[in-house]
mmCIF file of C-alpha atoms and ligand atoms in Angstrom:
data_model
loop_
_atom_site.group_PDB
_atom_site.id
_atom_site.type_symbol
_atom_site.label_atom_id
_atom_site.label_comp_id
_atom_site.label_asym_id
_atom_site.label_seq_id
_atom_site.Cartn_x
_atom_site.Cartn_y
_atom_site.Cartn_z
ATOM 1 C CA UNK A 1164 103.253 103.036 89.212
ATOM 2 C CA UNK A 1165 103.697 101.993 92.981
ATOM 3 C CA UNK A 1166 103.158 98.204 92.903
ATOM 4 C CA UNK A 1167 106.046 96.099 91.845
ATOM 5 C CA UNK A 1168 105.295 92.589 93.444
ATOM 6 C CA UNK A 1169 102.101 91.328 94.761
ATOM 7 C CA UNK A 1170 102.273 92.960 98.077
ATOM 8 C CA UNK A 1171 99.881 95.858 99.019
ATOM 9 C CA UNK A 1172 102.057 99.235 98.815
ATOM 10 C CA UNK A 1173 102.894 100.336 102.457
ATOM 11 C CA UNK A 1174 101.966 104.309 102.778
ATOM 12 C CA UNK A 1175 102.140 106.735 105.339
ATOM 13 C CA UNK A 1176 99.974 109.639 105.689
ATOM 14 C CA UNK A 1177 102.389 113.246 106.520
ATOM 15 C CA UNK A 1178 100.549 115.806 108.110
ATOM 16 C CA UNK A 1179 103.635 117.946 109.207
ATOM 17 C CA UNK A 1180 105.011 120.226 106.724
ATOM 18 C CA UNK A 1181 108.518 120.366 106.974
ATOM 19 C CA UNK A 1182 110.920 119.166 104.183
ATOM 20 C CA UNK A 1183 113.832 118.188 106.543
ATOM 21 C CA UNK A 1184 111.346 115.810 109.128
ATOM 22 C CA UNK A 1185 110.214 114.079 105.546
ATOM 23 C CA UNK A 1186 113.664 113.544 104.709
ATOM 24 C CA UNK A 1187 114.030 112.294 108.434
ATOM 25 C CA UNK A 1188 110.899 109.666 107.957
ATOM 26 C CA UNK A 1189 112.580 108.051 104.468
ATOM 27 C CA UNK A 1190 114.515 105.752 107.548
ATOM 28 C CA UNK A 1191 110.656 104.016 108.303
ATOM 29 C CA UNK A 1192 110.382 101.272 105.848
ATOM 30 C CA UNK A 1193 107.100 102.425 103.853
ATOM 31 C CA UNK A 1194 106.796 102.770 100.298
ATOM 32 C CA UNK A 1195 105.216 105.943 99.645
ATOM 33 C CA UNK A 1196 104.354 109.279 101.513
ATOM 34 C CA UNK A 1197 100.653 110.566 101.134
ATOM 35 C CA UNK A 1198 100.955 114.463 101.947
ATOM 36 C CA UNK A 1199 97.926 115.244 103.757
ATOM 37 C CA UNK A 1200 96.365 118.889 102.623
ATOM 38 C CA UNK A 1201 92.646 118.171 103.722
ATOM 39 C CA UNK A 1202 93.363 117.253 107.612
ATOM 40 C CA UNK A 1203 97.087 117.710 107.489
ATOM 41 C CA UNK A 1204 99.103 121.356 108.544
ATOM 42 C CA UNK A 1205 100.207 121.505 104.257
ATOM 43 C CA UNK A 1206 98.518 124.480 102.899
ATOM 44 C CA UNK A 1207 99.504 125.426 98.969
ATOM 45 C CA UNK A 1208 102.828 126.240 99.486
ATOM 46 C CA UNK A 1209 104.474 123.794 101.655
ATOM 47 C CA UNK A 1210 103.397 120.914 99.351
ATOM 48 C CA UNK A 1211 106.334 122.181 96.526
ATOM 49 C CA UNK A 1212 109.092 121.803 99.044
ATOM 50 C CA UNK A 1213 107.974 118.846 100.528
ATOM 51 C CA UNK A 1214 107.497 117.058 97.622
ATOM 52 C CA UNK A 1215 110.921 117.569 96.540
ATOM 53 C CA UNK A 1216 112.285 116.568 100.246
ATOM 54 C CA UNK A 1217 111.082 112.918 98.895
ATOM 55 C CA UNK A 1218 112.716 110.136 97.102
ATOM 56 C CA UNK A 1219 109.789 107.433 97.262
ATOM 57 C CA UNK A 1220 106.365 108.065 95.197
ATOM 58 C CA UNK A 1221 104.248 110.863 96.660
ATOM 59 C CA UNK A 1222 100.481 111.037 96.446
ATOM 60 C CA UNK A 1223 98.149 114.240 97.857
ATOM 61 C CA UNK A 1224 95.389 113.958 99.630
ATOM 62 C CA UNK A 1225 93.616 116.771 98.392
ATOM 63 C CA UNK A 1226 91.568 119.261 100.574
ATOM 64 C CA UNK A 1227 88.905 119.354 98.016
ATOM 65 C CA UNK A 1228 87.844 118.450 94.830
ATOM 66 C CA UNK A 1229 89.272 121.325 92.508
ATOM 67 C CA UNK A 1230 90.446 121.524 89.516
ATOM 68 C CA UNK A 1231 93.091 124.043 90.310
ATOM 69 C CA UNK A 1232 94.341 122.141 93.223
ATOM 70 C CA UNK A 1233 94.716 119.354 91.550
ATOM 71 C CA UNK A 1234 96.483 120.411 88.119
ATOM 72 C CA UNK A 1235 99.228 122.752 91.001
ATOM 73 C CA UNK A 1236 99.147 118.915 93.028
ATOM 74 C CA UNK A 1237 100.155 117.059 89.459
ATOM 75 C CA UNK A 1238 102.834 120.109 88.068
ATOM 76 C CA UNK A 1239 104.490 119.675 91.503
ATOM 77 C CA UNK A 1240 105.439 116.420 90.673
ATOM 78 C CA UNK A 1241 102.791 113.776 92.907
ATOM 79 C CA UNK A 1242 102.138 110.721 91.328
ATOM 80 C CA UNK A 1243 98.884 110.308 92.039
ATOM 81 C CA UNK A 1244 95.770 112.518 94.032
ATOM 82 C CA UNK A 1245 93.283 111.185 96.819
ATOM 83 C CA UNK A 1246 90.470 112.882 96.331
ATOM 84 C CA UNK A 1247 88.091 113.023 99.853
ATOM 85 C CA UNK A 1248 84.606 112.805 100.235
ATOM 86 C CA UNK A 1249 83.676 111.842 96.634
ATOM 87 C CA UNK A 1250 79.757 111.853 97.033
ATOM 88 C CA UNK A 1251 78.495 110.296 93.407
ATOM 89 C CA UNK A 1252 79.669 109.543 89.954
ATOM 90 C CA UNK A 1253 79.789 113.133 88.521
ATOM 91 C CA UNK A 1254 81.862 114.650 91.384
ATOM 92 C CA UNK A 1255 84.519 111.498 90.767
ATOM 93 C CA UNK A 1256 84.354 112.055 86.948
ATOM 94 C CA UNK A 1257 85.206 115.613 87.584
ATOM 95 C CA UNK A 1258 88.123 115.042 90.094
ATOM 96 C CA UNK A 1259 89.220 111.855 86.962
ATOM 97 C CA UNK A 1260 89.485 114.456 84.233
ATOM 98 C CA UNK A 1261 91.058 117.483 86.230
ATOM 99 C CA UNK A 1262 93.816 115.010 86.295
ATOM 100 C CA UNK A 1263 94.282 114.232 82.297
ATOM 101 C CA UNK A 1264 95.076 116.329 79.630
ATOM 102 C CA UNK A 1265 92.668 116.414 76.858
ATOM 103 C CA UNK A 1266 90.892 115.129 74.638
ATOM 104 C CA UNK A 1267 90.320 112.771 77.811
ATOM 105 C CA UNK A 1268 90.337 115.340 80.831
ATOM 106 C CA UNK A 1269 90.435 119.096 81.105
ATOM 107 C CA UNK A 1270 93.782 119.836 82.783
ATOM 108 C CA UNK A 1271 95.402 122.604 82.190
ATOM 109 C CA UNK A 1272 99.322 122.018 80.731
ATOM 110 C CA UNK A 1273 101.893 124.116 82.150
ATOM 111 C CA UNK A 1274 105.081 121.724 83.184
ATOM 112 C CA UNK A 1275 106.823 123.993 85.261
ATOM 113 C CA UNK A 1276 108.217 121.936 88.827
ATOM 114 C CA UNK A 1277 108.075 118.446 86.747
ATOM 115 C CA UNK A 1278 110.034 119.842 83.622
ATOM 116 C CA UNK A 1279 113.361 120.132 85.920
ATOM 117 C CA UNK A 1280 115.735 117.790 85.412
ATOM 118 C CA UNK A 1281 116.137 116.498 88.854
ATOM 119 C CA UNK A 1282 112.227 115.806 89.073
ATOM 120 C CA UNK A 1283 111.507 112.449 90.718
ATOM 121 C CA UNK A 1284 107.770 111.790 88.873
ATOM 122 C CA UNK A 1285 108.344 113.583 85.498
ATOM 123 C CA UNK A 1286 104.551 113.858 84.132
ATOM 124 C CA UNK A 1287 104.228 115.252 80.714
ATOM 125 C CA UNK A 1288 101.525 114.712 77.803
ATOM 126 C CA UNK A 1289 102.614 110.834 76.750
ATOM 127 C CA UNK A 1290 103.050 109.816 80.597
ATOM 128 C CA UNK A 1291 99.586 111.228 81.998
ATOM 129 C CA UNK A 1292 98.150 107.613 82.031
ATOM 130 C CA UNK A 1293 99.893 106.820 84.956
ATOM 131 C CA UNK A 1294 98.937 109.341 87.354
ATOM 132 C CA UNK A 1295 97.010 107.413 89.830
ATOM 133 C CA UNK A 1296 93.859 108.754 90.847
ATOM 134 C CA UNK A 1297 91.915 107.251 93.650
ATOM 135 C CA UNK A 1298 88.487 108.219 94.935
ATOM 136 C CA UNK A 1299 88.047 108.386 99.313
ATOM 137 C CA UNK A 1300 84.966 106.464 99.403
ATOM 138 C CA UNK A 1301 83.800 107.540 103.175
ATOM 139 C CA UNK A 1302 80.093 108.571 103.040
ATOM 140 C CA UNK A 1303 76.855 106.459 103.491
ATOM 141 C CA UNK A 1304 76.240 108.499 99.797
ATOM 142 C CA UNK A 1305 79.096 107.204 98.336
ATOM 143 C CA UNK A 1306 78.848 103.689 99.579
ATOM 144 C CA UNK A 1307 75.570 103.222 98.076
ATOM 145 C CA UNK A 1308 76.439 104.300 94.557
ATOM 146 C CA UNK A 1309 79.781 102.735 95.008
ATOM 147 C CA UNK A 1310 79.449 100.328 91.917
ATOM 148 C CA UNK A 1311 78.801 103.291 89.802
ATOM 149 C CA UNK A 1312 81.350 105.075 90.648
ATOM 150 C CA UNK A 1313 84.065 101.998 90.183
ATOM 151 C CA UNK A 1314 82.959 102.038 86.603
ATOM 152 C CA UNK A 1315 83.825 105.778 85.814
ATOM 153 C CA UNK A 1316 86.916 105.420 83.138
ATOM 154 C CA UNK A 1317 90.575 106.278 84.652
ATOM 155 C CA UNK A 1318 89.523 105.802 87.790
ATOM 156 C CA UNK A 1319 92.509 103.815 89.558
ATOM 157 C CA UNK A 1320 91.075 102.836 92.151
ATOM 158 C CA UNK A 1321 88.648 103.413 95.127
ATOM 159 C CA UNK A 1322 90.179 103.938 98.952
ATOM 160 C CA UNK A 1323 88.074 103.552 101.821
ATOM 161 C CA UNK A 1324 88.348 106.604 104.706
ATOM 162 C CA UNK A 1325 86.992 104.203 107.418
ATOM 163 C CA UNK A 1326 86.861 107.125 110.180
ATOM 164 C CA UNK A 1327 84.480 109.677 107.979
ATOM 165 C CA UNK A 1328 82.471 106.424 106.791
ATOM 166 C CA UNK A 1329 81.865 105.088 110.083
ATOM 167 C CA UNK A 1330 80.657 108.776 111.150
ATOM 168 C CA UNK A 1331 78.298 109.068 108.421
ATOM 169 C CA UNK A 1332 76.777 105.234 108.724
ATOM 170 C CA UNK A 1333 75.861 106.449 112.277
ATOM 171 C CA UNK A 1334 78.271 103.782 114.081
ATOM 172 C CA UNK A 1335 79.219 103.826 117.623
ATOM 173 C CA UNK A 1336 83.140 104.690 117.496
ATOM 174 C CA UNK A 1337 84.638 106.050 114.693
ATOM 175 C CA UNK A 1338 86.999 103.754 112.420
ATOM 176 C CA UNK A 1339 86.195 100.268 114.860
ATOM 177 C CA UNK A 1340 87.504 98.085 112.509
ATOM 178 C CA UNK A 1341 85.920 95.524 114.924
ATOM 179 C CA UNK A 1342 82.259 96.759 114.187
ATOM 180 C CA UNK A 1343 80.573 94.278 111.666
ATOM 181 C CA UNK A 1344 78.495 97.112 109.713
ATOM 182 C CA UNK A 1345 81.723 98.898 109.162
ATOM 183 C CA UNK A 1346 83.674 95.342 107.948
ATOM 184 C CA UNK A 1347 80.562 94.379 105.939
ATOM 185 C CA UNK A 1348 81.144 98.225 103.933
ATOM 186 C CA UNK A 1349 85.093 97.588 103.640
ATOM 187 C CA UNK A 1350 83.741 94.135 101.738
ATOM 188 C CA UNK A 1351 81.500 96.064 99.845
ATOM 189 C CA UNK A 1352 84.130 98.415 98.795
ATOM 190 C CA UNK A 1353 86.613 95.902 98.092
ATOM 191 C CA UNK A 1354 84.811 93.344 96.119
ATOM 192 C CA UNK A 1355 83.392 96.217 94.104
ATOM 193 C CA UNK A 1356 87.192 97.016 93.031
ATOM 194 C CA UNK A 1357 87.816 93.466 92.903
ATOM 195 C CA UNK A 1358 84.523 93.158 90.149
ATOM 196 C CA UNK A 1359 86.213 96.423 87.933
ATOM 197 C CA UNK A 1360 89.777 95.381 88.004
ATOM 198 C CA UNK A 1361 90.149 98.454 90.350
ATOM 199 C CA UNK A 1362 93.026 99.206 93.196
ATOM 200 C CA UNK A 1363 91.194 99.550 96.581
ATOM 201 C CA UNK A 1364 93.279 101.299 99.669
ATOM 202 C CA UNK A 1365 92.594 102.256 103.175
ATOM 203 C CA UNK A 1366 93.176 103.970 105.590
ATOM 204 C CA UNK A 1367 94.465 101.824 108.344
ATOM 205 C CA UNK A 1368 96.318 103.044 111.188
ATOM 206 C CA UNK A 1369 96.286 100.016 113.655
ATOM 207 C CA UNK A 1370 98.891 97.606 113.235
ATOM 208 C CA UNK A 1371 96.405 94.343 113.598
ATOM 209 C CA UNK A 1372 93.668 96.389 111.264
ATOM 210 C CA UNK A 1373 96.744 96.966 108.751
ATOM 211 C CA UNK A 1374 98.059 93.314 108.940
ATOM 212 C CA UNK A 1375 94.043 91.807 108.217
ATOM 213 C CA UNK A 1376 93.760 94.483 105.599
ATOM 214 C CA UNK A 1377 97.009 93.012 103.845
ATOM 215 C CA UNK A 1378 95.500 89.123 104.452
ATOM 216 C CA UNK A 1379 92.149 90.932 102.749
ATOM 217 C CA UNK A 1380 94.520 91.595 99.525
ATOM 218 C CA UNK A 1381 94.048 95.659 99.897
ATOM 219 C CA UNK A 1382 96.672 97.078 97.287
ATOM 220 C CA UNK A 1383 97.039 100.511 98.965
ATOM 221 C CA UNK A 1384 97.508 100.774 102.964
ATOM 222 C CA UNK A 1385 98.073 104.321 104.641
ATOM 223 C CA UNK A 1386 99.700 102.922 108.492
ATOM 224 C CA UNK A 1387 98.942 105.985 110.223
ATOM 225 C CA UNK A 1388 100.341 109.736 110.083
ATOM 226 C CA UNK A 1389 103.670 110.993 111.134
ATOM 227 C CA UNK A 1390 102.425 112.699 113.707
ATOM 228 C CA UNK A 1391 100.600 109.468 115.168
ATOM 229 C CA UNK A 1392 103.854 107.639 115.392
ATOM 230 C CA UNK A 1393 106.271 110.309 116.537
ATOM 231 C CA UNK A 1394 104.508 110.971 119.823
ATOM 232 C CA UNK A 1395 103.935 107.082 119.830
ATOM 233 C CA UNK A 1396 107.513 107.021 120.210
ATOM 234 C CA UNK A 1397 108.045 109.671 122.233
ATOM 235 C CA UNK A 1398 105.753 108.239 124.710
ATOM 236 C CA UNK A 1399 108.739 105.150 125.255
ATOM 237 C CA UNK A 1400 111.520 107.396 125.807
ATOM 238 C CA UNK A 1401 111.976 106.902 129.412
ATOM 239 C CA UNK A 1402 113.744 103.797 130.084
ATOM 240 C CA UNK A 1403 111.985 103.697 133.485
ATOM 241 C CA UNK A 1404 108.827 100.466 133.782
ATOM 242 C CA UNK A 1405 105.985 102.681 135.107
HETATM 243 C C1 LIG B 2945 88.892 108.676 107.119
HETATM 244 O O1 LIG B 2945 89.026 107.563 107.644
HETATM 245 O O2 LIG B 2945 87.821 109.289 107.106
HETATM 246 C C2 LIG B 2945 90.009 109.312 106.496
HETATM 247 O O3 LIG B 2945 89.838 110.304 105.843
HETATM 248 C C3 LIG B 2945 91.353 108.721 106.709
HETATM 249 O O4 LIG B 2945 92.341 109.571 106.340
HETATM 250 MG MG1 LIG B 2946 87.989 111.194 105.972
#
């Protein structure tokens, strides 16, 4: 589990590959890392290393919905997947049971990374219940059929990708938080969770968009990516007004 009080858990999406710079970013005050292997520079091997450069909880953003991906994601020791672009009820049913052991899912049991001692998530047969698995809700598709989906079993929750959903309503700028027909879909999205007793997380890397997002009562909130905020920084370094 990542919630231990009522606040939303703080996340940060890492697109950068390198165990030492994650070990570097445990000094910014989030709660959990989400390693990014559908936009981010992680291909199948860096994701081993990197997930044992971290001490807080881990989740993957998956690059797709496969079943081998995500059994390799869950053996490495993540404690819970993103899957992207879930389009409809069987693709998120697919992506829920690639993630259990049966009878309930169809994942395949070979605890190599999380049966060493020093692993941070162990997962095993009794403790599969609390892999979290959330489904990106970020197509016109998917919006429509969104109370469907909430309802498929296991399913923790349902996070909003407010960039690709914007895209594929057809709106002006991509991920205006500002735009009413992409607020009136976050609603949508979020009351739907609230109706199923389901976690709902964005993706929210404005400050002010973050902050409302918390007011809203989101339970998940991704601030950005590493790479967003390092050249953010970067950008003050010169201690010269322009
Ligand atoms: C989106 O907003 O589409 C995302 O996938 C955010 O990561
Ligand atoms: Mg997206």
């Amino acid at each position: 589990m990542i919630w231990f009080d009522e606040r939303p858990n703080f996340n940060m999406f890492l697109s950068i590959p390198s165990p030492y710079l994650i070990e570097v970013l445990h000094a910014w005050p989030v709660d959990s890392f989400t390693i990014d292997r559908q936009h981010g520079q992680f291909d199948a091997a860096h994701v081993r290393p990197c997930i044992r450069a971290c001490k807080k909880p881990v989740l993957i953003r998956l690059a797709a919905n496969d079943p081998t991906e995500i059994g390799k994601s869950l053996d490495y020791g993540a404690a819970g997947l993103i899957c992207p672009m879930i389009e409809n009820v069987a693709a998120t049913q697919a992506f829920v049971e690639a993630c259990y052991y049966p009878p309930f899912g169809k994942r395949s049991y070979g605890p190599v990374r999380v049966s060493e001692p020093e692993g941070y998530f162990l997962r095993n047969r009794q403790q599969d219940d609390h892999i979290l698995t959330f489904a990106m809700i970020e197509t016109q598709h998917a919006l429509e059929q969104v109370e469907q989906i909430a309802q498929v079993p296991r399913l923790t929750g349902l996070y909003i990708g407010p960039f690709d959903l914007s895209v594929s309503m057809g709106l002006q700028k991509p991920g205006d938080y500002t735009d009413p027909l992409l607020q009136a879909a976050i609603s949508k999205v979020y009351t739907t969770c609230q109706t199923n007793q389901l976690k709902c997380g964005i993706f929210s890397p404005n400050p002010n968009d973050a902050r409302n997002m918390a007011q809203l009562g989101m339970d998940l909130i991704s601030l950005g990516l590493d790479e967003q905020w390092i050249t953010q920084a970067g950008k003050q370094l010169i201690p010269i007004p322009n």
